[in-house]
PDB file of C-alpha atoms and ligand atoms in Angstrom:
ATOM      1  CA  UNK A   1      15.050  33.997  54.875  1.00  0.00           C
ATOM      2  CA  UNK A   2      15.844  32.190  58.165  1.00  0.00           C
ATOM      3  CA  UNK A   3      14.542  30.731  60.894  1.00  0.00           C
ATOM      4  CA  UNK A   4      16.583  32.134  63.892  1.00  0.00           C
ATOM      5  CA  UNK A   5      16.887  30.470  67.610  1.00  0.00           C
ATOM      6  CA  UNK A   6      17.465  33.392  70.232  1.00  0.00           C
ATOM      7  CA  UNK A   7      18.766  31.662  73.269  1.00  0.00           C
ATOM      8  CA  UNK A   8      18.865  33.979  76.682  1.00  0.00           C
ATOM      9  CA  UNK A   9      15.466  35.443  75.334  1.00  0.00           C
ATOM     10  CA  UNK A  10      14.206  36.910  78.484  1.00  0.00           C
ATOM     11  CA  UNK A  11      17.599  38.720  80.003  1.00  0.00           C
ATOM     12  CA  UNK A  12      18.132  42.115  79.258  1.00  0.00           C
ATOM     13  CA  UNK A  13      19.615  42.178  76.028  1.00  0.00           C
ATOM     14  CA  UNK A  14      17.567  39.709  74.439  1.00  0.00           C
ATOM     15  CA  UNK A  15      14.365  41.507  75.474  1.00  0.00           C
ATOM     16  CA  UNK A  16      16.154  44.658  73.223  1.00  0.00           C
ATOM     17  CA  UNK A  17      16.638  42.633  70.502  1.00  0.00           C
ATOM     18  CA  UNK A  18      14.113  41.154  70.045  1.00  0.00           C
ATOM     19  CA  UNK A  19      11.546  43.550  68.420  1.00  0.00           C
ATOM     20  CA  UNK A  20      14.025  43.780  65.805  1.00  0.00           C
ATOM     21  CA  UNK A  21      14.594  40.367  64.932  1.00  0.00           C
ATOM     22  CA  UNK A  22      11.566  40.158  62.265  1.00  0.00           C
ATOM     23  CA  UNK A  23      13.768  42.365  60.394  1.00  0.00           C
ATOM     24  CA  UNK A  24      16.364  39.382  59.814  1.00  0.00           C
ATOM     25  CA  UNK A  25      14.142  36.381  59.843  1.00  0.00           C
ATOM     26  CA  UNK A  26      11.055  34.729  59.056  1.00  0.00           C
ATOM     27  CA  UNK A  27      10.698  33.028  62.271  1.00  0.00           C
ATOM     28  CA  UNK A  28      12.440  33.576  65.337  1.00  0.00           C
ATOM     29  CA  UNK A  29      12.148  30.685  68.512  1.00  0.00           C
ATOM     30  CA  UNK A  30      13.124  31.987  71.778  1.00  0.00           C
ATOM     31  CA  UNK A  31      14.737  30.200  74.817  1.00  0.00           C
ATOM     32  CA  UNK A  32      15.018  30.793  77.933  1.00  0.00           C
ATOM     33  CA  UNK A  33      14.618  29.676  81.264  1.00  0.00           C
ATOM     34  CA  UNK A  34      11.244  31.704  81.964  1.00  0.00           C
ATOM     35  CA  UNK A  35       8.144  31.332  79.705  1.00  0.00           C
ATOM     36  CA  UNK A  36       7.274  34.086  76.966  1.00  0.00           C
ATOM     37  CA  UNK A  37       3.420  34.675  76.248  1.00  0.00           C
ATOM     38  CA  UNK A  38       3.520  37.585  74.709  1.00  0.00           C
ATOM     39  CA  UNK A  39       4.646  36.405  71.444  1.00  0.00           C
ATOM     40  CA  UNK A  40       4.273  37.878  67.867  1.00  0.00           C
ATOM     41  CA  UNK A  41       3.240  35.760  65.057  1.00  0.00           C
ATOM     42  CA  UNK A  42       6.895  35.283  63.522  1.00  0.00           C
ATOM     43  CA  UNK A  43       7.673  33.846  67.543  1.00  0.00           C
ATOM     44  CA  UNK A  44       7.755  30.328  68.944  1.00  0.00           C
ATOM     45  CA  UNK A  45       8.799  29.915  72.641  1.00  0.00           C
ATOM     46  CA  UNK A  46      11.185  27.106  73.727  1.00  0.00           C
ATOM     47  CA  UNK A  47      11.896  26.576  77.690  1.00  0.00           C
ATOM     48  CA  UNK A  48      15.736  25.400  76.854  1.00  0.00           C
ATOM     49  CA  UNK A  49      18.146  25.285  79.997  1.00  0.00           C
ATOM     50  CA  UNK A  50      21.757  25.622  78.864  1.00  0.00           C
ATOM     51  CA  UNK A  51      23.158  22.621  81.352  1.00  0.00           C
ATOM     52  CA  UNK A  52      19.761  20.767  80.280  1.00  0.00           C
ATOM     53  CA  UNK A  53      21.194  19.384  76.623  1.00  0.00           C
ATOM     54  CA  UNK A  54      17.681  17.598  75.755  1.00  0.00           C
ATOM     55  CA  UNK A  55      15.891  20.978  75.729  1.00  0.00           C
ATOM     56  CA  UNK A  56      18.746  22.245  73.655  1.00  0.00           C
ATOM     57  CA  UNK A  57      18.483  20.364  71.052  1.00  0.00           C
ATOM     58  CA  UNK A  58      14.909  20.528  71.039  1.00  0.00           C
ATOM     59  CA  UNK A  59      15.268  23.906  70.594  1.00  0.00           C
ATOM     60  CA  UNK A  60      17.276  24.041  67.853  1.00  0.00           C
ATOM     61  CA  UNK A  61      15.473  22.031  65.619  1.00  0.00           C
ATOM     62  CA  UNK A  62      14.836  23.154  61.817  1.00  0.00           C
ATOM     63  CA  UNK A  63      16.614  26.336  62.728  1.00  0.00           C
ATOM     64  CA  UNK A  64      19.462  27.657  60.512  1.00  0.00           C
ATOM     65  CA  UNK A  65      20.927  30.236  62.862  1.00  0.00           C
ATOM     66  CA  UNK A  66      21.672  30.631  66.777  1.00  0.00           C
ATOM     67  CA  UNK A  67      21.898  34.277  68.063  1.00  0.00           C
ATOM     68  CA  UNK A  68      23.158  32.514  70.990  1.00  0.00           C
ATOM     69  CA  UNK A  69      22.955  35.204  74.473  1.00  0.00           C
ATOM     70  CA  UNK A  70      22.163  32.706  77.016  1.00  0.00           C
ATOM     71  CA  UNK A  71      24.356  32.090  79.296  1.00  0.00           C
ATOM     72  CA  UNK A  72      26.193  33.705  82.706  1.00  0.00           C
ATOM     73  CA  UNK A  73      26.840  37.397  81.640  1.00  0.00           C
ATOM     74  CA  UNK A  74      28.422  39.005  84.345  1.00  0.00           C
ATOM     75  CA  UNK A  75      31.199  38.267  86.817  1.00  0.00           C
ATOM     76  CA  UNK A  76      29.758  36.214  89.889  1.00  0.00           C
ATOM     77  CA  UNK A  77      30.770  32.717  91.438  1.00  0.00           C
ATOM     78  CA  UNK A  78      32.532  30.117  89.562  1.00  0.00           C
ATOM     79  CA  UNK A  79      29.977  27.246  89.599  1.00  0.00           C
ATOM     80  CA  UNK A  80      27.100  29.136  88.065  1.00  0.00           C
ATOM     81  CA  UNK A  81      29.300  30.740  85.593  1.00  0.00           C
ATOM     82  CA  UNK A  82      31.354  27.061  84.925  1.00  0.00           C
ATOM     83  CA  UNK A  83      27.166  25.556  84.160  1.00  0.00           C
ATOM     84  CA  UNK A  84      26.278  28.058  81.787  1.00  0.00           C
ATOM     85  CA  UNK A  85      29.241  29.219  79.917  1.00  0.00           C
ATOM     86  CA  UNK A  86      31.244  26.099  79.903  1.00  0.00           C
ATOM     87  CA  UNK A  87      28.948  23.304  80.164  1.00  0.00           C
ATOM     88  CA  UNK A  88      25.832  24.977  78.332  1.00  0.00           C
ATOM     89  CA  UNK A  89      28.145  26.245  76.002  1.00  0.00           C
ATOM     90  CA  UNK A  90      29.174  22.795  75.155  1.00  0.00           C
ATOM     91  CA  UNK A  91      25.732  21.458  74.856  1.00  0.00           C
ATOM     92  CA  UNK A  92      25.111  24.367  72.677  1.00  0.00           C
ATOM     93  CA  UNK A  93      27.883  22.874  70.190  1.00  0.00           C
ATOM     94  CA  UNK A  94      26.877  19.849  70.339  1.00  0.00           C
ATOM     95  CA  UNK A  95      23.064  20.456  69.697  1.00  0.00           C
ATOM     96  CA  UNK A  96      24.130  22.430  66.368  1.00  0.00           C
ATOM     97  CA  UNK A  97      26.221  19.300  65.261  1.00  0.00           C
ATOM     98  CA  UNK A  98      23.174  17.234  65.880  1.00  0.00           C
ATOM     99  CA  UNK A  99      21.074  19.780  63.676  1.00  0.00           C
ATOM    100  CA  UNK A 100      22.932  20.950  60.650  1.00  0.00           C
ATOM    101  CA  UNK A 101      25.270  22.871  61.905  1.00  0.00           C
ATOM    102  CA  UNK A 102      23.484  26.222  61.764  1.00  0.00           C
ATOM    103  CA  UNK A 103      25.675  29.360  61.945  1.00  0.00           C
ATOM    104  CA  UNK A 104      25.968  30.855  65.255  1.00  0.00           C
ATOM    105  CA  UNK A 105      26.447  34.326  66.885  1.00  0.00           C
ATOM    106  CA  UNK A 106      28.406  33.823  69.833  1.00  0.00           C
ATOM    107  CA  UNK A 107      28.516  36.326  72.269  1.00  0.00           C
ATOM    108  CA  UNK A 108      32.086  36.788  73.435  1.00  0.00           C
ATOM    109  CA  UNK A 109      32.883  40.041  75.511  1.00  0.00           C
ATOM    110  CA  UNK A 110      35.131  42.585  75.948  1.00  0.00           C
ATOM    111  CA  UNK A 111      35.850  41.196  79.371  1.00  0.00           C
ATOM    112  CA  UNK A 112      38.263  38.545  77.432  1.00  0.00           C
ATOM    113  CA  UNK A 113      40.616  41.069  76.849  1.00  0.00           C
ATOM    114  CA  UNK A 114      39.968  43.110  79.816  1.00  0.00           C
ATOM    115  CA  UNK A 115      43.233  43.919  81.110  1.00  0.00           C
ATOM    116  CA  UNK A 116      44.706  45.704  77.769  1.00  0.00           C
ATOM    117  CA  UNK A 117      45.045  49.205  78.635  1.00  0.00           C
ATOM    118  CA  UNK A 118      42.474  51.518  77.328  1.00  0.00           C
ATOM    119  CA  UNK A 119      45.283  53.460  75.857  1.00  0.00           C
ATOM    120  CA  UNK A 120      45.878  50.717  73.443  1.00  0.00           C
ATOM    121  CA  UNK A 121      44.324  49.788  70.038  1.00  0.00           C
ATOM    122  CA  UNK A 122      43.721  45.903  69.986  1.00  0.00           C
ATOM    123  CA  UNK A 123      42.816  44.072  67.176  1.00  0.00           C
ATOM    124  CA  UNK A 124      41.782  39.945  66.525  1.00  0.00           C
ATOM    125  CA  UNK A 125      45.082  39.040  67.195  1.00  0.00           C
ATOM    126  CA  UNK A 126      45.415  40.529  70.753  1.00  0.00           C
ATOM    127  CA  UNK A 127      46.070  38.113  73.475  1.00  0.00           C
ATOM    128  CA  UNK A 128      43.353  37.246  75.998  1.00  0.00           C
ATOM    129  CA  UNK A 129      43.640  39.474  79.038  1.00  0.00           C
ATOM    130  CA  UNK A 130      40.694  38.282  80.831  1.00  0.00           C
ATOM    131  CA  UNK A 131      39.931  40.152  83.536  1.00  0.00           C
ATOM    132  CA  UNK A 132      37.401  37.965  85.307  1.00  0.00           C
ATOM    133  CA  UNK A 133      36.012  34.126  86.069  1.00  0.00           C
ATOM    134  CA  UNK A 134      33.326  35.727  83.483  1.00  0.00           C
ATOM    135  CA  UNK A 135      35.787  36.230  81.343  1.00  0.00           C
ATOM    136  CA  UNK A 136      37.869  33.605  81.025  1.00  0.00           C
ATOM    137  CA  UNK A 137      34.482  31.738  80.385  1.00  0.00           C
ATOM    138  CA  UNK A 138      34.415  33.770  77.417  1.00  0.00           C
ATOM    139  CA  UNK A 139      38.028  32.756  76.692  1.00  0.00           C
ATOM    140  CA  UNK A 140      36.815  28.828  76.975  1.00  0.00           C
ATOM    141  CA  UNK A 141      34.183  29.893  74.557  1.00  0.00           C
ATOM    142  CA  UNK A 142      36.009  30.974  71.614  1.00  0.00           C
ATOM    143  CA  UNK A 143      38.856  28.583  72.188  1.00  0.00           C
ATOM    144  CA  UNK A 144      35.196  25.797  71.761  1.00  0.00           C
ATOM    145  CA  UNK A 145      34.181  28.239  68.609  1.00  0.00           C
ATOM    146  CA  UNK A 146      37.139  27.644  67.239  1.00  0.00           C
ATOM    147  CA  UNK A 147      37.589  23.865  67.687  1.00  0.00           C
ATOM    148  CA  UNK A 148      34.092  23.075  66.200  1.00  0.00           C
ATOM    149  CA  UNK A 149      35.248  24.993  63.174  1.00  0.00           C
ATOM    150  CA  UNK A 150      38.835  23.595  62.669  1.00  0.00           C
ATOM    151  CA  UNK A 151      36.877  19.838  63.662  1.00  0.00           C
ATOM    152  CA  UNK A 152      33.663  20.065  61.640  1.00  0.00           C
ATOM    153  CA  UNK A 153      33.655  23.328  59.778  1.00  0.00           C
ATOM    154  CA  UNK A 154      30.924  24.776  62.444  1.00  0.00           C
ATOM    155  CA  UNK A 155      30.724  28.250  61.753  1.00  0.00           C
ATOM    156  CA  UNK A 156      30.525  30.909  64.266  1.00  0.00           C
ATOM    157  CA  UNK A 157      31.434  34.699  64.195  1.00  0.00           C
ATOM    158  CA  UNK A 158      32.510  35.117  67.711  1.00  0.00           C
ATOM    159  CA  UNK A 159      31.388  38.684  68.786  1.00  0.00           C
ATOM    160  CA  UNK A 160      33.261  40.704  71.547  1.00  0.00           C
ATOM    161  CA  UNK A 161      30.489  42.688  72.631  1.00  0.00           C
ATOM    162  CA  UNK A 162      31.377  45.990  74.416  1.00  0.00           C
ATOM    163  CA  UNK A 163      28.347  47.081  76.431  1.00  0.00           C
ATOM    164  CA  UNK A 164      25.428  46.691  74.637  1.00  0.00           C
ATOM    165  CA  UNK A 165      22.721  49.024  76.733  1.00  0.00           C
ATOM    166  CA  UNK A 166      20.367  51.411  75.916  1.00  0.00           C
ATOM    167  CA  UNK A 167      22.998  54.211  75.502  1.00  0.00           C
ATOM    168  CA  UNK A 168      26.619  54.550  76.709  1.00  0.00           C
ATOM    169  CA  UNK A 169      25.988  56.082  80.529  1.00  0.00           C
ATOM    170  CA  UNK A 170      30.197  56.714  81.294  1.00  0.00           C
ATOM    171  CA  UNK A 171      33.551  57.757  79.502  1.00  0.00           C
ATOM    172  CA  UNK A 172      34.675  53.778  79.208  1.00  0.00           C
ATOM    173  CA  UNK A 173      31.456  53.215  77.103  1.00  0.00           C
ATOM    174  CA  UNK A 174      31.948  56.142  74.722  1.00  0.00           C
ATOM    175  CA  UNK A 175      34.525  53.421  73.485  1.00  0.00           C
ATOM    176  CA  UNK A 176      32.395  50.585  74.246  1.00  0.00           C
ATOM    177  CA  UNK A 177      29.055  51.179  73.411  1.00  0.00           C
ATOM    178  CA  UNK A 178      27.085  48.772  71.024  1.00  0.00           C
ATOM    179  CA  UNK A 179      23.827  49.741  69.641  1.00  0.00           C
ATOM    180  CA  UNK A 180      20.941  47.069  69.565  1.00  0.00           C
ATOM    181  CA  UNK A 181      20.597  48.078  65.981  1.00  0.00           C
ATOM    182  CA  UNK A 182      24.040  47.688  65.333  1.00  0.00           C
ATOM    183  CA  UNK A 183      23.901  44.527  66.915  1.00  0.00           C
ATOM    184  CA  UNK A 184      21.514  42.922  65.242  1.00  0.00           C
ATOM    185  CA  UNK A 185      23.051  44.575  61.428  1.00  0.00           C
ATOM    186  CA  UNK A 186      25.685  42.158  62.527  1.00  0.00           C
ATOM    187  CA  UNK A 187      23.983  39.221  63.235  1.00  0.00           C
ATOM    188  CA  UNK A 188      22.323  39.515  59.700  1.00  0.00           C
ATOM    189  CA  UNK A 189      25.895  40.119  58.128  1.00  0.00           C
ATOM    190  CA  UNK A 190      27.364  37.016  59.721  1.00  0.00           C
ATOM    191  CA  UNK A 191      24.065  34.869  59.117  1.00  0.00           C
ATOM    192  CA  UNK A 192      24.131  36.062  54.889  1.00  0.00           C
ATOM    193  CA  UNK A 193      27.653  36.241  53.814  1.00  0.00           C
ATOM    194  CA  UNK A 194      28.747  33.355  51.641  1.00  0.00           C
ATOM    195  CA  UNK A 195      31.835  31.878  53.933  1.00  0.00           C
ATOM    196  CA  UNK A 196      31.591  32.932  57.837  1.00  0.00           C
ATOM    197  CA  UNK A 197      34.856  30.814  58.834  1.00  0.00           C
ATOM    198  CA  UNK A 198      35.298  31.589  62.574  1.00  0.00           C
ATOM    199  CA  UNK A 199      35.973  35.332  63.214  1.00  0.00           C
ATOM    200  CA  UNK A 200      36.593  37.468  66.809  1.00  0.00           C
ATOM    201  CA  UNK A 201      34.997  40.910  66.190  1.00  0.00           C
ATOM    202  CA  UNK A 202      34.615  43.218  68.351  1.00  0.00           C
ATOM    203  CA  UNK A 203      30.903  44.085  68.973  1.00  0.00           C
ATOM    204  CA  UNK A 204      30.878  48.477  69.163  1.00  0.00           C
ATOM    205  CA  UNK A 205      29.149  51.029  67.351  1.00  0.00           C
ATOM    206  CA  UNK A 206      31.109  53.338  64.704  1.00  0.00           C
ATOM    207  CA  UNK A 207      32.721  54.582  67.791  1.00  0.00           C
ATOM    208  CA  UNK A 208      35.045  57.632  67.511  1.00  0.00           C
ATOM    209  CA  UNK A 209      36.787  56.744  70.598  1.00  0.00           C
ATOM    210  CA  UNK A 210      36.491  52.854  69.855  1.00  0.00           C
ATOM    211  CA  UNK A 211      39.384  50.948  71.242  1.00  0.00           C
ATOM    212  CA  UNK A 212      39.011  48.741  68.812  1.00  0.00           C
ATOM    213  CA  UNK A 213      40.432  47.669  65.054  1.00  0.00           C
ATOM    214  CA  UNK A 214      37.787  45.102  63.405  1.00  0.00           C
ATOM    215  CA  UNK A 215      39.590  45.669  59.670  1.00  0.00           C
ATOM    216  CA  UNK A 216      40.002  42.173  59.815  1.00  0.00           C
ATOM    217  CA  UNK A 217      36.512  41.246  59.787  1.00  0.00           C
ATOM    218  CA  UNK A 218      35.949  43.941  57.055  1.00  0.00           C
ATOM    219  CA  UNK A 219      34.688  41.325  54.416  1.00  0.00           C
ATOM    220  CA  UNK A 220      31.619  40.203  56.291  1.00  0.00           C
ATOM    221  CA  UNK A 221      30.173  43.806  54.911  1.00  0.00           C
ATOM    222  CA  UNK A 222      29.022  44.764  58.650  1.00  0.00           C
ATOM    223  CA  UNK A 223      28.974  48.956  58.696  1.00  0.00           C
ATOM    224  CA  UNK A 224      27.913  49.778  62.166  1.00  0.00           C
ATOM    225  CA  UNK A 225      25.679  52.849  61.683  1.00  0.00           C
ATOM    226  CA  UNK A 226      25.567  54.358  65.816  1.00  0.00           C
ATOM    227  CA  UNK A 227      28.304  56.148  67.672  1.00  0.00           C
ATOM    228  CA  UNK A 228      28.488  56.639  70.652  1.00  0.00           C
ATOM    229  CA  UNK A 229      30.269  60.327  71.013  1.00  0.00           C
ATOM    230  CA  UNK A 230      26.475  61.695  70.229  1.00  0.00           C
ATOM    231  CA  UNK A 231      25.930  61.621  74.437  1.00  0.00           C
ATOM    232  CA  UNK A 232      29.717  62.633  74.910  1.00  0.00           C
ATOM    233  CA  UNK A 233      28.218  65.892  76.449  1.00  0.00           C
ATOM    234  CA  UNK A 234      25.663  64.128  78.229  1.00  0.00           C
ATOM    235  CA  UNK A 235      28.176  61.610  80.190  1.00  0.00           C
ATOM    236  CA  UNK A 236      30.702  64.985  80.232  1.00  0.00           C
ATOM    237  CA  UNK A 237      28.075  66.542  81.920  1.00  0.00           C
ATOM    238  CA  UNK A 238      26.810  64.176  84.574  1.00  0.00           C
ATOM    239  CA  UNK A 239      30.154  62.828  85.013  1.00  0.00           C
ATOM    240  CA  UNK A 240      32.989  65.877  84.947  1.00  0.00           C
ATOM    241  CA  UNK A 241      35.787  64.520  86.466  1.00  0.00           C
ATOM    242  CA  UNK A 242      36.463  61.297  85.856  1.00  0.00           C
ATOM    243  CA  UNK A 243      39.540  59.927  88.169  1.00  0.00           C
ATOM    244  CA  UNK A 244      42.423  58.500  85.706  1.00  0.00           C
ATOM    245  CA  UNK A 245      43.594  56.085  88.121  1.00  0.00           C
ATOM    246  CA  UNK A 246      40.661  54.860  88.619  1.00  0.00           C
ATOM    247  CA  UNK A 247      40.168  51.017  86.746  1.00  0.00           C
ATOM    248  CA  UNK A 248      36.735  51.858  85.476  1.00  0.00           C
ATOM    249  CA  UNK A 249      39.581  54.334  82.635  1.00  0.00           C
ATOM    250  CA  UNK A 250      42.850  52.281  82.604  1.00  0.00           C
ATOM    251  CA  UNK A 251      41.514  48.848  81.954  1.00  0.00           C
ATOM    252  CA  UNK A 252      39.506  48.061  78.770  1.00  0.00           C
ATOM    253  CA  UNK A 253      37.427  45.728  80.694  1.00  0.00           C
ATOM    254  CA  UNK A 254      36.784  48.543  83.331  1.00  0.00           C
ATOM    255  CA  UNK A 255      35.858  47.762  86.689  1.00  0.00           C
ATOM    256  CA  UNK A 256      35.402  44.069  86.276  1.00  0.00           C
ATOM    257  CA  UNK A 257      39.662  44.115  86.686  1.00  0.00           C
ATOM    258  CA  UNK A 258      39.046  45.606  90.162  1.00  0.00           C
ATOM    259  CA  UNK A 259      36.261  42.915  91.141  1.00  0.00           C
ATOM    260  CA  UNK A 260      37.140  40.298  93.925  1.00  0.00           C
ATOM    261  CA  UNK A 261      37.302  36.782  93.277  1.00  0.00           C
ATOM    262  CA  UNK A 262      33.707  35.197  94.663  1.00  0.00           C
ATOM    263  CA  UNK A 263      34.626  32.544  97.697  1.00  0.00           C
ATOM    264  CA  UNK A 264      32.017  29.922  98.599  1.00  0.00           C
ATOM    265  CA  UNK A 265      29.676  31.211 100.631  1.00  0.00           C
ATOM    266  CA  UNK A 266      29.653  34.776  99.173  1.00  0.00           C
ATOM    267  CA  UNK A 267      26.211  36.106  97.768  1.00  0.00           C
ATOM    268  CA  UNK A 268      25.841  35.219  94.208  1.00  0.00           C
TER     269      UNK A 268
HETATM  270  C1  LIG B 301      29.641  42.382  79.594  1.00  0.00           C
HETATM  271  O1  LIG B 301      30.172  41.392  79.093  1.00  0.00           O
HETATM  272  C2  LIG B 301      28.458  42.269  80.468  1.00  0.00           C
HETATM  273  O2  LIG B 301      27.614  41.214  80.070  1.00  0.00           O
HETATM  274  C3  LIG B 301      27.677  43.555  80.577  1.00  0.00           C
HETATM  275  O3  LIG B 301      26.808  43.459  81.687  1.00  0.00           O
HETATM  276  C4  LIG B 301      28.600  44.780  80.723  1.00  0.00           C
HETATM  277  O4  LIG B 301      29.300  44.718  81.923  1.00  0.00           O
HETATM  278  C5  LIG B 301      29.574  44.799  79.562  1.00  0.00           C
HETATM  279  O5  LIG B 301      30.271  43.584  79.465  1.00  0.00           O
HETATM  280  C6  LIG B 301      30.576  45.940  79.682  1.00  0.00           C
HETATM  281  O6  LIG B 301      31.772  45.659  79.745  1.00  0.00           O
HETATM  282  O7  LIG B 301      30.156  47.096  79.668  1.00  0.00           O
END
């Protein structure tokens, strides 16, 4: 069993995962920027600041695996998203080379590949079509995924999450919906299978309307169990005409494609 470091333990989607992280591990420390009292016996609590590369590595210590959420998640200015996602991603990398080299789960989105049409099937091979700063963050931080791996044999499954919420809430996440159950089956496939290597997968239920081909990534075993057509009715329903032209249905990455570039000055 494993001793997992959460990073990003008090934004949204760790605080979903987390309940279900005793289910993969026999301890689990959490980061983050705020404190965590509330914590169960299988938790420690870390304050770790991504730019801060000291607390880092602190955290990391006698851990073999990084479920690693921290970071900038949506798109926003440049310098905040250029600290956490370049920067703290690099600190991140170089705090698991100073500690074993545990595997990590690197969350990756969807918004790399953004601008492929939601008419399309993409697989691994797709090209990067950011469609954001945020994403092309995310671009940096598979292009550093990979180079630890080809460098020093890091391994890291790179996960392209879709939208990992509650339940899917419009048409675009019928395709992109990931479970938090789902999620976490994968983390325990990438963190157990004998040889990880380096792979992009993309992170969605067992979608029917999944834009999506993760055959690739077939031998790490991962059989996501949730799909999101169970609220098709539901979104149908509170949603009945959905505008085509709209960007929120052409573009993969939805309406991040349509966002403006933040100037100095802007609110964050
Ligand atoms: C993401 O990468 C964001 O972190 C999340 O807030 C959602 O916007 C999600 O993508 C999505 O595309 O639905």
């Amino acid at each position: 069993m494993t001793k997992i470091l959460l990073t990003g333990a008090t934004g949204s989607m760790g605080r979903a995962i987390r309940p279900l992280l005793g289910e993969i591990a026999t301890e689990v420390v959490l980061s983050g920027r705020r404190e965590i009292t509330d914590l169960a016996p299988h938790e420690t609590f870390r304050l770790a600041e991504l730019h801060d590369a000291a607390s880092l590595h602190a955290a990391m210590q006698g851990c073999d695996a990084v479920i690693h959420l921290g970071g900038y998640s949506i798109e926003g200015p440049f310098a905040p998203i250029m600290e956490a996602n370049i920067l703290g991603l690099y600190n991140l990398y170089e705090a698991a080379r100073a500690n074993g080299q545990p595997r990590i789960l690197f969350a990756s989105s969807n918004h790399v590949v953004g601008f492929h049409a939601q008419s399309d099937v993409i697989d691994a091979s797709a090209m990067p079509r950011p469609d954001s700063l945020y994403g092309v963050s995310k671009v940096f931080g598979e292009a550093l995924a990979r180079f630890y791996f080809e460098k020093f044999g890091q391994e890291t499954a790179i996960l392209r999450i879709g939208s990992c919420f509650d339940e899917p809430t419009d048409h675009r996440m019928l395709s992109t919906w990931l479970s938090y159950r789902d999620f976490v089956a994968f983390c325990r496939a990438a963190f157990t299978v004998p040889v990880l290597g380096c792979p992009i997968v993309y992170g969605c239920s067992a979608n029917d309307r999944s834009f999506w081909d993760n055959r690739a990534a077939n031998y790490l075993g991962w059989q996501p169990q949730d799909n999101a057509e169970a609220w098709a009715a539901q979104v149908e329903a509170a949603i009945p005409n959905p505008d085509p032209q709209d960007p929120l249905h052409v573009y993969q990455g939805g309406k991040f494609t349509a966002l403006p570039i933040h100037q100095e000055g802007d609110d964050a």
